[in-house]
mmCIF file of C-alpha atoms in Angstrom:
data_model
loop_
_atom_site.group_PDB
_atom_site.id
_atom_site.type_symbol
_atom_site.label_atom_id
_atom_site.label_comp_id
_atom_site.label_asym_id
_atom_site.label_seq_id
_atom_site.Cartn_x
_atom_site.Cartn_y
_atom_site.Cartn_z
ATOM 1 C CA MET A 81 -12.514 -21.257 5.433
ATOM 2 C CA LYS A 82 -10.395 -20.206 8.175
ATOM 3 C CA ILE A 83 -7.149 -20.486 9.087
ATOM 4 C CA VAL A 84 -5.294 -21.091 12.205
ATOM 5 C CA LEU A 85 -1.509 -19.866 12.026
ATOM 6 C CA PRO A 86 0.696 -22.259 13.714
ATOM 7 C CA LYS A 87 4.150 -19.998 15.732
ATOM 8 C CA ASN A 88 6.835 -22.195 14.578
ATOM 9 C CA ARG A 89 7.145 -19.605 11.361
ATOM 10 C CA SER A 90 11.603 -19.647 10.302
ATOM 11 C CA LEU A 91 10.889 -20.963 6.638
ATOM 12 C CA ARG A 92 11.785 -19.917 3.510
ATOM 13 C CA MET A 93 9.719 -17.072 1.437
ATOM 14 C CA THR A 94 8.130 -18.278 -2.388
ATOM 15 C CA ARG A 95 5.636 -15.896 -3.473
ATOM 16 C CA LEU A 96 3.469 -12.741 -2.137
ATOM 17 C CA THR A 97 1.999 -10.181 -4.122
ATOM 18 C CA LEU A 98 2.899 -6.959 -2.343
ATOM 19 C CA ILE A 99 1.803 -3.565 -3.185
ATOM 20 C CA SER A 100 5.007 -2.295 -4.870
ATOM 21 C CA ALA A 101 7.480 -0.008 -2.866
ATOM 22 C CA VAL A 102 7.761 2.904 -5.061
ATOM 23 C CA CYS A 103 4.550 3.734 -3.456
ATOM 24 C CA ILE A 104 6.364 5.489 -0.495
ATOM 25 C CA PHE A 105 5.166 3.820 3.305
ATOM 26 C CA LEU A 106 6.915 3.964 6.161
ATOM 27 C CA LEU A 107 6.824 0.850 9.460
ATOM 28 C CA ALA A 108 7.646 -0.868 12.156
ATOM 29 C CA ALA A 109 7.126 -1.010 16.011
ATOM 30 C CA CYS A 110 9.012 -2.044 18.900
ATOM 31 C CA GLY A 111 9.916 -5.273 20.960
ATOM 32 C CA ASP A 112 10.167 -6.011 24.837
ATOM 33 C CA ALA A 113 11.615 -2.905 25.183
ATOM 34 C CA PRO A 114 9.345 0.563 25.985
ATOM 35 C CA ALA A 115 8.908 3.175 23.270
ATOM 36 C CA THR A 116 11.210 6.720 23.749
ATOM 37 C CA ASP A 117 9.920 9.675 23.376
ATOM 38 C CA ALA A 118 12.149 12.621 24.502
ATOM 39 C CA PRO A 119 10.273 16.274 25.460
ATOM 40 C CA GLY A 120 9.085 18.324 21.717
ATOM 41 C CA THR A 121 10.281 15.230 19.529
ATOM 42 C CA ALA A 122 7.699 12.510 17.747
ATOM 43 C CA LEU A 123 7.802 8.811 19.922
ATOM 44 C CA ILE A 124 9.644 6.209 18.053
ATOM 45 C CA VAL A 125 9.342 2.802 18.585
ATOM 46 C CA GLU A 126 12.253 0.054 17.689
ATOM 47 C CA ASN A 127 11.365 -3.370 16.690
ATOM 48 C CA PRO A 128 13.931 -6.109 16.607
ATOM 49 C CA PHE A 129 13.654 -8.536 13.350
ATOM 50 C CA HIS A 130 11.565 -11.152 15.524
ATOM 51 C CA GLY A 131 8.663 -9.742 17.804
ATOM 52 C CA PRO A 132 8.637 -11.518 21.443
ATOM 53 C CA HIS A 133 5.550 -13.846 20.664
ATOM 54 C CA GLN A 134 7.485 -15.181 17.486
ATOM 55 C CA ASN A 135 7.325 -18.599 18.826
ATOM 56 C CA GLY A 136 4.935 -18.661 20.982
ATOM 57 C CA ASP A 137 1.148 -19.457 21.475
ATOM 58 C CA ALA A 138 -0.143 -16.359 23.037
ATOM 59 C CA TYR A 139 -1.077 -14.736 19.311
ATOM 60 C CA ARG A 140 -2.686 -15.915 15.926
ATOM 61 C CA LEU A 141 -4.302 -14.748 12.770
ATOM 62 C CA ASP A 142 -6.934 -16.419 11.968
ATOM 63 C CA MET A 143 -8.632 -15.173 8.453
ATOM 64 C CA GLU A 144 -12.581 -16.224 7.132
ATOM 65 C CA GLU A 145 -12.827 -16.162 3.137
ATOM 66 C CA ILE A 146 -16.270 -14.494 2.850
ATOM 67 C CA VAL A 147 -17.185 -14.060 -0.933
ATOM 68 C CA ARG A 148 -14.507 -14.102 -3.862
ATOM 69 C CA PHE A 149 -15.063 -11.726 -6.986
ATOM 70 C CA GLY A 150 -13.937 -12.797 -10.747
ATOM 71 C CA ALA A 151 -14.354 -15.690 -12.627
ATOM 72 C CA GLU A 152 -12.009 -18.093 -13.514
ATOM 73 C CA GLU A 153 -12.986 -19.563 -16.953
ATOM 74 C CA GLU A 154 -16.276 -18.123 -17.907
ATOM 75 C CA PRO A 155 -18.025 -15.732 -18.316
ATOM 76 C CA GLU A 156 -15.777 -14.155 -19.978
ATOM 77 C CA ARG A 157 -16.804 -10.069 -18.392
ATOM 78 C CA GLU A 158 -16.281 -11.365 -15.026
ATOM 79 C CA MET A 159 -13.092 -12.835 -15.711
ATOM 80 C CA LEU A 160 -9.815 -9.647 -14.076
ATOM 81 C CA SER A 161 -6.647 -9.518 -15.316
ATOM 82 C CA GLN A 162 -4.962 -6.609 -14.199
ATOM 83 C CA VAL A 163 -6.217 -5.339 -10.501
ATOM 84 C CA ARG A 164 -5.377 -1.675 -10.047
ATOM 85 C CA GLY A 165 -8.108 -0.635 -7.527
ATOM 86 C CA VAL A 166 -10.765 -1.806 -5.207
ATOM 87 C CA GLU A 167 -13.636 0.522 -3.769
ATOM 88 C CA VAL A 168 -16.572 -0.714 -1.643
ATOM 89 C CA ASP A 169 -19.817 1.728 -1.143
ATOM 90 C CA ARG A 170 -22.109 1.878 2.069
ATOM 91 C CA GLU A 171 -24.537 -1.589 0.549
ATOM 92 C CA GLY A 172 -21.637 -3.881 -0.147
ATOM 93 C CA ASN A 173 -20.963 -2.939 -3.796
ATOM 94 C CA VAL A 174 -17.492 -3.732 -5.057
ATOM 95 C CA TYR A 175 -15.414 -1.842 -7.654
ATOM 96 C CA ILE A 176 -12.744 -3.069 -9.538
ATOM 97 C CA LEU A 177 -10.221 -1.058 -11.701
ATOM 98 C CA ASP A 178 -8.958 -3.870 -13.899
ATOM 99 C CA GLY A 179 -6.707 -3.418 -16.489
ATOM 100 C CA ASN A 180 -8.391 -0.748 -19.464
ATOM 101 C CA ARG A 181 -12.271 -0.853 -17.464
ATOM 102 C CA LEU A 182 -14.131 -0.605 -14.187
ATOM 103 C CA ILE A 183 -16.025 -3.782 -13.378
ATOM 104 C CA SER A 184 -18.824 -4.152 -10.080
ATOM 105 C CA PHE A 185 -20.530 -7.169 -8.485
ATOM 106 C CA THR A 186 -22.933 -7.537 -5.686
ATOM 107 C CA ALA A 187 -21.849 -7.554 -1.984
ATOM 108 C CA GLU A 188 -22.694 -11.528 -2.789
ATOM 109 C CA GLY A 189 -20.459 -11.373 -6.194
ATOM 110 C CA ASP A 190 -22.457 -10.971 -8.889
ATOM 111 C CA PHE A 191 -22.153 -8.943 -12.188
ATOM 112 C CA ARG A 192 -23.525 -5.795 -11.942
ATOM 113 C CA TRP A 193 -21.734 -3.691 -14.727
ATOM 114 C CA GLU A 194 -18.441 -2.897 -16.740
ATOM 115 C CA SER A 195 -17.529 0.175 -18.566
ATOM 116 C CA GLY A 196 -14.923 1.814 -20.421
ATOM 117 C CA ARG A 197 -12.515 0.414 -23.070
ATOM 118 C CA GLU A 198 -8.518 1.330 -23.626
ATOM 119 C CA GLY A 199 -7.786 4.572 -25.508
ATOM 120 C CA GLU A 200 -7.084 8.160 -25.149
ATOM 121 C CA GLY A 201 -10.962 9.267 -24.979
ATOM 122 C CA PRO A 202 -13.054 10.185 -22.174
ATOM 123 C CA GLY A 203 -13.679 7.005 -20.143
ATOM 124 C CA GLU A 204 -11.558 4.910 -21.904
ATOM 125 C CA PHE A 205 -8.427 3.781 -20.223
ATOM 126 C CA THR A 206 -4.528 3.735 -21.147
ATOM 127 C CA ARG A 207 -2.202 3.133 -18.260
ATOM 128 C CA ALA A 208 -4.629 3.570 -15.393
ATOM 129 C CA TRP A 209 -2.825 3.223 -12.068
ATOM 130 C CA SER A 210 -5.570 2.926 -8.979
ATOM 131 C CA MET A 211 -9.010 4.452 -7.776
ATOM 132 C CA LEU A 212 -10.197 6.639 -4.834
ATOM 133 C CA MET A 213 -14.092 6.649 -3.943
ATOM 134 C CA THR A 214 -14.450 10.271 -3.225
ATOM 135 C CA PRO A 215 -16.658 11.152 -0.246
ATOM 136 C CA ASP A 216 -19.518 12.570 -2.070
ATOM 137 C CA GLY A 217 -19.835 8.755 -4.327
ATOM 138 C CA HIS A 218 -18.194 8.962 -7.400
ATOM 139 C CA LEU A 219 -15.108 6.668 -8.568
ATOM 140 C CA LEU A 220 -11.482 8.984 -9.266
ATOM 141 C CA VAL A 221 -9.468 7.120 -11.422
ATOM 142 C CA ARG A 222 -5.556 8.032 -11.728
ATOM 143 C CA ASN A 223 -6.064 7.780 -15.780
ATOM 144 C CA GLN A 224 -2.766 7.404 -18.211
ATOM 145 C CA GLY A 225 0.016 6.890 -16.357
ATOM 146 C CA GLY A 226 -0.375 9.554 -13.753
ATOM 147 C CA GLN A 227 -1.548 12.282 -16.078
ATOM 148 C CA ARG A 228 -4.812 12.156 -15.971
ATOM 149 C CA PHE A 229 -8.082 12.030 -13.229
ATOM 150 C CA ASP A 230 -11.246 11.382 -14.563
ATOM 151 C CA TYR A 231 -14.703 10.687 -12.581
ATOM 152 C CA PHE A 232 -17.382 8.043 -12.695
ATOM 153 C CA THR A 233 -20.374 7.739 -11.043
ATOM 154 C CA LEU A 234 -21.102 4.577 -9.228
ATOM 155 C CA SER A 235 -22.673 3.267 -12.175
ATOM 156 C CA GLY A 236 -20.036 3.481 -14.358
ATOM 157 C CA THR A 237 -20.544 6.764 -16.498
ATOM 158 C CA TYR A 238 -17.775 8.834 -16.797
ATOM 159 C CA VAL A 239 -18.185 12.443 -15.545
ATOM 160 C CA GLN A 240 -14.964 14.960 -16.280
ATOM 161 C CA SER A 241 -11.599 15.046 -15.856
ATOM 162 C CA LEU A 242 -9.553 17.049 -13.614
ATOM 163 C CA SER A 243 -7.232 19.487 -15.205
ATOM 164 C CA ARG A 244 -3.300 18.176 -15.371
ATOM 165 C CA ASP A 245 -2.290 22.077 -14.889
ATOM 166 C CA LEU A 246 -3.998 22.696 -11.611
ATOM 167 C CA ASP A 247 -0.951 23.066 -8.847
ATOM 168 C CA VAL A 248 -2.311 20.105 -7.291
ATOM 169 C CA PHE A 249 -1.496 18.006 -9.727
ATOM 170 C CA ASP A 250 2.300 19.857 -10.067
ATOM 171 C CA GLY A 251 4.775 16.863 -11.537
ATOM 172 C CA PHE A 252 3.897 13.208 -9.572
ATOM 173 C CA ALA A 253 0.667 13.589 -8.035
ATOM 174 C CA ASN A 254 -1.067 10.472 -6.504
ATOM 175 C CA PRO A 255 -4.346 11.027 -4.584
ATOM 176 C CA ILE A 256 -4.261 8.738 -1.282
ATOM 177 C CA GLY A 257 -7.575 9.612 0.548
ATOM 178 C CA PHE A 258 -9.392 12.383 2.543
ATOM 179 C CA LEU A 259 -9.077 13.568 5.346
ATOM 180 C CA ASP A 260 -12.717 14.589 5.579
ATOM 181 C CA ASP A 261 -15.608 15.134 2.780
ATOM 182 C CA THR A 262 -14.099 18.323 1.044
ATOM 183 C CA THR A 263 -9.788 17.571 2.171
ATOM 184 C CA ALA A 264 -7.683 15.351 -0.497
ATOM 185 C CA VAL A 265 -5.125 14.405 0.540
ATOM 186 C CA VAL A 266 -2.141 14.134 -2.828
ATOM 187 C CA THR A 267 1.537 12.609 -2.598
ATOM 188 C CA GLY A 268 4.135 13.898 -4.255
ATOM 189 C CA ALA A 269 7.636 12.379 -5.473
ATOM 190 C CA VAL A 270 11.315 11.663 -3.512
ATOM 191 C CA ARG A 271 13.384 13.850 -5.548
ATOM 192 C CA ASP A 272 17.002 14.499 -5.287
ATOM 193 C CA GLY A 273 17.115 13.840 -1.208
ATOM 194 C CA GLN A 274 14.269 17.138 -0.916
ATOM 195 C CA GLY A 275 12.014 14.586 0.861
ATOM 196 C CA VAL A 276 7.983 13.859 -0.286
ATOM 197 C CA ILE A 277 5.806 16.904 -0.734
ATOM 198 C CA VAL A 278 2.994 16.121 1.118
ATOM 199 C CA ARG A 279 -0.701 18.300 -0.723
ATOM 200 C CA LEU A 280 -4.208 19.039 0.964
ATOM 201 C CA ALA A 281 -6.552 20.245 -1.650
ATOM 202 C CA GLN A 282 -10.601 21.537 -1.424
ATOM 203 C CA THR A 283 -12.297 19.709 -3.550
ATOM 204 C CA SER A 284 -15.037 21.768 -3.028
ATOM 205 C CA ALA A 285 -13.685 24.326 -4.912
ATOM 206 C CA ASP A 286 -12.076 23.127 -7.528
ATOM 207 C CA TRP A 287 -9.148 21.150 -5.991
ATOM 208 C CA GLN A 288 -7.338 24.822 -4.539
ATOM 209 C CA VAL A 289 -4.315 23.457 -2.728
ATOM 210 C CA ALA A 290 -5.677 24.677 1.251
ATOM 211 C CA ASP A 291 -1.681 23.867 2.546
ATOM 212 C CA THR A 292 1.475 22.110 1.302
ATOM 213 C CA PHE A 293 4.528 20.224 3.864
ATOM 214 C CA ARG A 294 7.378 18.936 2.677
ATOM 215 C CA VAL A 295 7.966 15.465 5.159
ATOM 216 C CA GLU A 296 11.963 15.497 5.954
ATOM 217 C CA PRO A 297 14.324 14.806 6.910
ATOM 218 C CA GLU A 298 12.938 11.403 7.580
ATOM 219 C CA MET A 299 12.155 10.959 4.260
ATOM 220 C CA GLU A 300 15.197 12.268 2.450
ATOM 221 C CA LEU A 301 16.701 9.965 0.637
ATOM 222 C CA ASP A 302 19.799 10.373 -1.111
ATOM 223 C CA LEU A 303 18.979 10.062 -4.760
ATOM 224 C CA PRO A 304 21.265 10.690 -7.491
ATOM 225 C CA THR A 305 20.440 14.575 -9.726
ATOM 226 C CA GLY A 306 17.267 13.800 -11.901
ATOM 227 C CA PHE A 307 15.881 10.589 -10.192
ATOM 228 C CA SER A 308 13.018 10.332 -8.564
ATOM 229 C CA ILE A 309 10.104 7.970 -6.760
ATOM 230 C CA GLY A 310 6.658 8.568 -6.909
ATOM 231 C CA ALA A 311 5.174 8.253 -3.239
ATOM 232 C CA GLY A 312 1.966 6.800 -2.344
ATOM 233 C CA GLY A 313 0.887 6.946 1.299
ATOM 234 C CA ALA A 314 -2.537 6.070 3.465
ATOM 235 C CA ILE A 315 -4.586 7.845 5.766
ATOM 236 C CA LEU A 316 -5.112 6.491 9.383
ATOM 237 C CA ASP A 317 -6.771 7.483 12.451
ATOM 238 C CA GLY A 318 -7.197 11.257 10.920
ATOM 239 C CA ASN A 319 -3.077 11.092 10.190
ATOM 240 C CA ILE A 320 -0.605 10.147 6.726
ATOM 241 C CA VAL A 321 1.099 7.756 6.630
ATOM 242 C CA LEU A 322 4.596 7.522 4.453
ATOM 243 C CA ALA A 323 6.908 4.713 3.905
ATOM 244 C CA ARG A 324 10.401 4.687 3.115
ATOM 245 C CA PRO A 325 11.594 2.490 0.648
ATOM 246 C CA ASP A 326 15.094 1.618 1.802
ATOM 247 C CA VAL A 327 14.691 0.855 4.861
ATOM 248 C CA TYR A 328 11.690 -0.644 7.055
ATOM 249 C CA GLU A 329 10.472 2.650 8.732
ATOM 250 C CA LEU A 330 7.085 4.537 9.111
ATOM 251 C CA GLY A 331 6.203 7.454 9.344
ATOM 252 C CA ILE A 332 3.125 9.078 10.531
ATOM 253 C CA PHE A 333 2.666 12.479 9.795
ATOM 254 C CA SER A 334 -0.145 14.860 11.541
ATOM 255 C CA PRO A 335 -2.511 17.339 8.437
ATOM 256 C CA GLN A 336 -0.060 20.067 9.824
ATOM 257 C CA GLY A 337 3.100 18.288 8.783
ATOM 258 C CA ASP A 338 3.999 17.428 12.362
ATOM 259 C CA THR A 339 5.757 13.777 13.124
ATOM 260 C CA VAL A 340 3.548 11.711 15.312
ATOM 261 C CA ARG A 341 5.021 8.798 15.516
ATOM 262 C CA ILE A 342 9.005 6.686 13.565
ATOM 263 C CA VAL A 343 8.116 3.399 13.950
ATOM 264 C CA ARG A 344 11.155 0.809 13.190
ATOM 265 C CA ARG A 345 11.762 -2.864 12.186
ATOM 266 C CA ASP A 346 15.553 -3.723 12.078
ATOM 267 C CA VAL A 347 15.632 -5.594 8.649
ATOM 268 C CA ARG A 348 18.888 -5.120 7.820
ATOM 269 C CA ASP A 349 18.444 -7.227 4.349
ATOM 270 C CA PHE A 350 16.040 -4.490 3.259
ATOM 271 C CA THR A 351 17.583 -3.681 0.277
ATOM 272 C CA ARG A 352 17.521 0.442 -0.883
ATOM 273 C CA PRO A 353 16.170 0.971 -4.952
ATOM 274 C CA GLY A 354 19.565 0.485 -7.409
ATOM 275 C CA TYR A 355 19.825 3.557 -9.935
ATOM 276 C CA ALA A 356 21.215 2.452 -12.987
ATOM 277 C CA THR A 357 22.268 5.048 -16.154
ATOM 278 C CA PHE A 358 22.851 3.621 -19.601
ATOM 279 C CA ASP A 359 23.473 4.580 -23.258
ATOM 280 C CA GLY A 360 19.959 6.531 -23.697
ATOM 281 C CA GLY A 361 18.506 6.399 -20.278
ATOM 282 C CA ALA A 362 18.636 6.186 -16.687
ATOM 283 C CA GLY A 363 16.497 4.362 -14.560
ATOM 284 C CA ILE A 364 15.335 2.464 -10.644
ATOM 285 C CA ARG A 365 14.694 -0.801 -10.124
ATOM 286 C CA SER A 366 12.755 -1.564 -6.401
ATOM 287 C CA TYR A 367 13.865 -4.057 -4.655
ATOM 288 C CA SER A 368 11.936 -3.937 -1.354
ATOM 289 C CA ARG A 369 8.261 -2.800 -0.100
ATOM 290 C CA THR A 370 6.336 -2.012 2.805
ATOM 291 C CA SER A 371 2.717 -2.246 2.366
ATOM 292 C CA MET A 372 -0.314 0.013 3.996
ATOM 293 C CA PRO A 373 -0.997 -0.329 7.275
ATOM 294 C CA VAL A 374 -4.313 -2.594 7.728
ATOM 295 C CA VAL A 375 -6.418 -1.580 11.262
ATOM 296 C CA LEU A 376 -7.924 -5.288 12.698
ATOM 297 C CA PRO A 377 -10.676 -5.641 15.572
ATOM 298 C CA GLY A 378 -8.846 -4.671 18.740
ATOM 299 C CA GLY A 379 -6.169 -2.213 17.365
ATOM 300 C CA TYR A 380 -3.671 -4.133 16.089
ATOM 301 C CA ARG A 381 -2.490 -3.681 12.958
ATOM 302 C CA ILE A 382 -0.762 -5.900 10.176
ATOM 303 C CA ILE A 383 2.115 -4.957 7.038
ATOM 304 C CA ALA A 384 3.002 -6.913 4.566
ATOM 305 C CA ALA A 385 6.779 -6.642 3.353
ATOM 306 C CA GLY A 386 9.067 -8.208 1.324
ATOM 307 C CA TRP A 387 13.175 -7.271 0.500
ATOM 308 C CA PRO A 388 15.517 -10.054 -1.133
ATOM 309 C CA THR A 389 18.234 -11.177 0.499
ATOM 310 C CA ASN A 390 20.543 -11.967 -2.370
ATOM 311 C CA ILE A 391 21.277 -8.574 -3.468
ATOM 312 C CA PRO A 392 24.387 -6.601 -1.788
ATOM 313 C CA ASP A 393 25.069 -4.094 -4.838
ATOM 314 C CA PRO A 394 21.721 -2.727 -5.691
ATOM 315 C CA ASP A 395 22.948 -0.293 -8.332
ATOM 316 C CA ALA A 396 24.899 -2.984 -10.006
ATOM 317 C CA HIS A 397 21.991 -5.287 -10.185
ATOM 318 C CA ALA A 398 19.576 -2.787 -11.419
ATOM 319 C CA LYS A 399 21.899 -1.545 -14.154
ATOM 320 C CA ALA A 400 22.530 -5.430 -15.371
ATOM 321 C CA SER A 401 18.777 -5.786 -15.755
ATOM 322 C CA PHE A 402 18.179 -2.610 -17.614
ATOM 323 C CA ALA A 403 21.418 -4.336 -19.965
ATOM 324 C CA GLN A 404 19.526 -7.086 -20.328
ATOM 325 C CA GLU A 405 22.566 -9.024 -18.603
ATOM 326 C CA ASP A 406 20.437 -11.812 -16.824
ATOM 327 C CA PRO A 407 21.628 -11.172 -13.415
ATOM 328 C CA PRO A 408 20.233 -13.369 -10.936
ATOM 329 C CA ASP A 409 16.845 -13.178 -9.560
ATOM 330 C CA PRO A 410 16.215 -11.479 -6.198
ATOM 331 C CA ILE A 411 15.580 -14.380 -3.369
ATOM 332 C CA ASN A 412 12.811 -12.634 -1.427
ATOM 333 C CA HIS A 413 12.048 -12.843 1.952
ATOM 334 C CA SER A 414 8.405 -11.931 2.251
ATOM 335 C CA THR A 415 6.233 -11.639 5.834
ATOM 336 C CA LEU A 416 3.173 -10.057 6.983
ATOM 337 C CA ASP A 417 4.002 -8.407 10.401
ATOM 338 C CA VAL A 418 1.592 -8.374 13.779
ATOM 339 C CA TYR A 419 1.428 -5.029 15.763
ATOM 340 C CA ASP A 420 -0.200 -4.708 18.809
ATOM 341 C CA ALA A 421 -1.584 -1.027 19.366
ATOM 342 C CA ASP A 422 1.627 0.590 20.254
ATOM 343 C CA TRP A 423 3.256 -1.002 17.045
ATOM 344 C CA ARG A 424 5.242 -3.085 18.684
ATOM 345 C CA LEU A 425 6.150 -5.927 16.793
ATOM 346 C CA LEU A 426 4.174 -9.311 18.481
ATOM 347 C CA PHE A 427 5.152 -11.890 15.346
ATOM 348 C CA SER A 428 5.312 -12.352 12.208
ATOM 349 C CA ILE A 429 3.929 -14.732 8.991
ATOM 350 C CA GLU A 430 6.817 -15.750 6.725
ATOM 351 C CA ASN A 431 7.153 -17.323 3.614
ATOM 352 C CA GLU A 432 5.688 -21.031 3.184
ATOM 353 C CA ASP A 433 3.972 -20.556 6.225
ATOM 354 C CA LEU A 434 2.549 -17.201 4.556
ATOM 355 C CA ASP A 435 1.744 -19.105 1.343
ATOM 356 C CA ALA A 436 -0.845 -21.277 3.546
ATOM 357 C CA LEU A 437 -2.333 -18.190 4.328
ATOM 358 C CA GLU A 438 -3.397 -17.113 0.918
ATOM 359 C CA PHE A 439 -2.940 -13.868 1.678
ATOM 360 C CA GLY A 440 -1.848 -11.120 -1.119
ATOM 361 C CA THR A 441 -2.381 -7.319 -1.587
ATOM 362 C CA VAL A 442 -4.693 -5.836 0.312
ATOM 363 C CA MET A 443 -7.368 -2.900 -1.945
ATOM 364 C CA ALA A 444 -9.747 -1.635 0.337
ATOM 365 C CA GLN A 445 -11.280 -1.665 4.235
ATOM 366 C CA PRO A 446 -14.476 -1.083 4.844
ATOM 367 C CA ALA A 447 -14.156 -1.704 8.679
ATOM 368 C CA PRO A 448 -11.303 -2.758 10.968
ATOM 369 C CA GLY A 449 -10.201 -6.550 9.683
ATOM 370 C CA ASP A 450 -12.966 -6.557 6.658
ATOM 371 C CA LEU A 451 -10.948 -6.546 3.686
ATOM 372 C CA TYR A 452 -10.648 -6.848 0.264
ATOM 373 C CA ILE A 453 -7.469 -8.374 -0.955
ATOM 374 C CA VAL A 454 -6.319 -8.785 -4.592
ATOM 375 C CA ARG A 455 -4.498 -12.684 -5.357
ATOM 376 C CA SER A 456 -3.127 -13.919 -8.850
ATOM 377 C CA SER A 457 -3.206 -17.509 -8.406
ATOM 378 C CA PRO A 458 -4.880 -20.362 -8.684
ATOM 379 C CA TYR A 459 -6.530 -17.312 -11.006
ATOM 380 C CA PRO A 460 -7.027 -13.165 -10.555
ATOM 381 C CA HIS A 461 -9.554 -12.251 -8.422
ATOM 382 C CA VAL A 462 -11.068 -10.443 -4.994
ATOM 383 C CA LYS A 463 -11.801 -11.942 -2.247
ATOM 384 C CA ARG A 464 -13.243 -10.596 1.292
ATOM 385 C CA VAL A 465 -11.965 -11.586 4.147
ATOM 386 C CA ARG A 466 -12.453 -11.056 7.557
ATOM 387 C CA VAL A 467 -8.382 -11.061 9.631
ATOM 388 C CA ALA A 468 -8.108 -11.323 13.598
ATOM 389 C CA VAL A 469 -5.561 -11.441 15.852
ATOM 390 C CA GLU A 470 -6.543 -14.212 18.754
ATOM 391 C CA GLY A 471 -4.354 -14.680 22.088
ATOM 392 C CA THR A 472 -4.421 -14.046 25.984
ATOM 393 C CA GLY A 473 -2.092 -11.465 25.484
ATOM 394 C CA SER A 474 -3.079 -8.085 26.165
ATOM 395 C CA THR A 475 -3.888 -5.337 23.991
ATOM 396 C CA PRO A 476 -2.119 -1.254 25.443
ATOM 397 C CA PRO A 477 -4.339 1.573 24.552
ATOM 398 C CA THR A 478 -4.269 2.776 20.978
ATOM 399 C CA ARG A 479 -2.257 5.119 19.758
ATOM 400 C CA PRO A 480 -1.493 7.402 16.561
#
């Protein structure tokens, strides 16, 4: 299946499964004007709401489905329900964290094995949130709501659990990737306007913290006392990518904590999280979200994002939600934004056009444009697709 999207993309949104904005990334790019770079500062790229090629014919996005993983009805063991992580090894075998189990398929989509069950014992899963493949060929599962980190072999055998008492896992901890064979990047939480703590840990030395830096002021949020938002992220070209939950903005940071680039898109409806206190507790509801940047051939990048267009007061809406007062459902705008190698927004695929593309949440990317995405419709499944930007426009040299 090869889909070529039309360039007339001004339509209303319906659905798109996106990575939660509780995981923090930052994003955007610029329009016709060049990016500015003052001496001693990071390059800042400002983008308008729509790129210059929104309604032109210079570019298009092509997507071809290669193979699909997960059964619609049978065999039952191959049916998926709640995909939380996808990894791919060098042979193309696929590993899926699905609810309370691990399941593996061959590159062609044939079932290999399944492992695990619900529980809190060794090799069991409760609220497993995410999964990473380590450079030495293990699966690292963030289990029990982030309170336990479990190692599994690529055959599904439980190996060991990391101690939650390690300094690298102090407070909220989310391993997002590896800078090299032994250096893991672990992000903390945005808490009380203090920014995000990023820790670099040496896995060869029992996850000992080798370096720590705090991302601020770019990631500083005016959170009420006692509130925090977990920070996710991504590794891109040897740098660390984080995104904000309150504005459409992407930050790229070196492993030393220096700000390499700030990328923004002018989205005025992008809605910050809503904070609410009520009898017996407090809560946060996220409304807007951006995905990790995905690299395509030719240096192009894509970002999936979404935000409501009818939530002027997120605190009031969150409070009504937690109080079960039946507030209006958010009317969301969904978009897949295409950037060039310098993070300049070219065009966006929006709403019904995005539905027609049958995109979803990108969970793994072994190579540029080689994507493994999760969709819940018409049934929960993972599919491997090849995505590329085609067009007559020129692409400038790739920058971080």
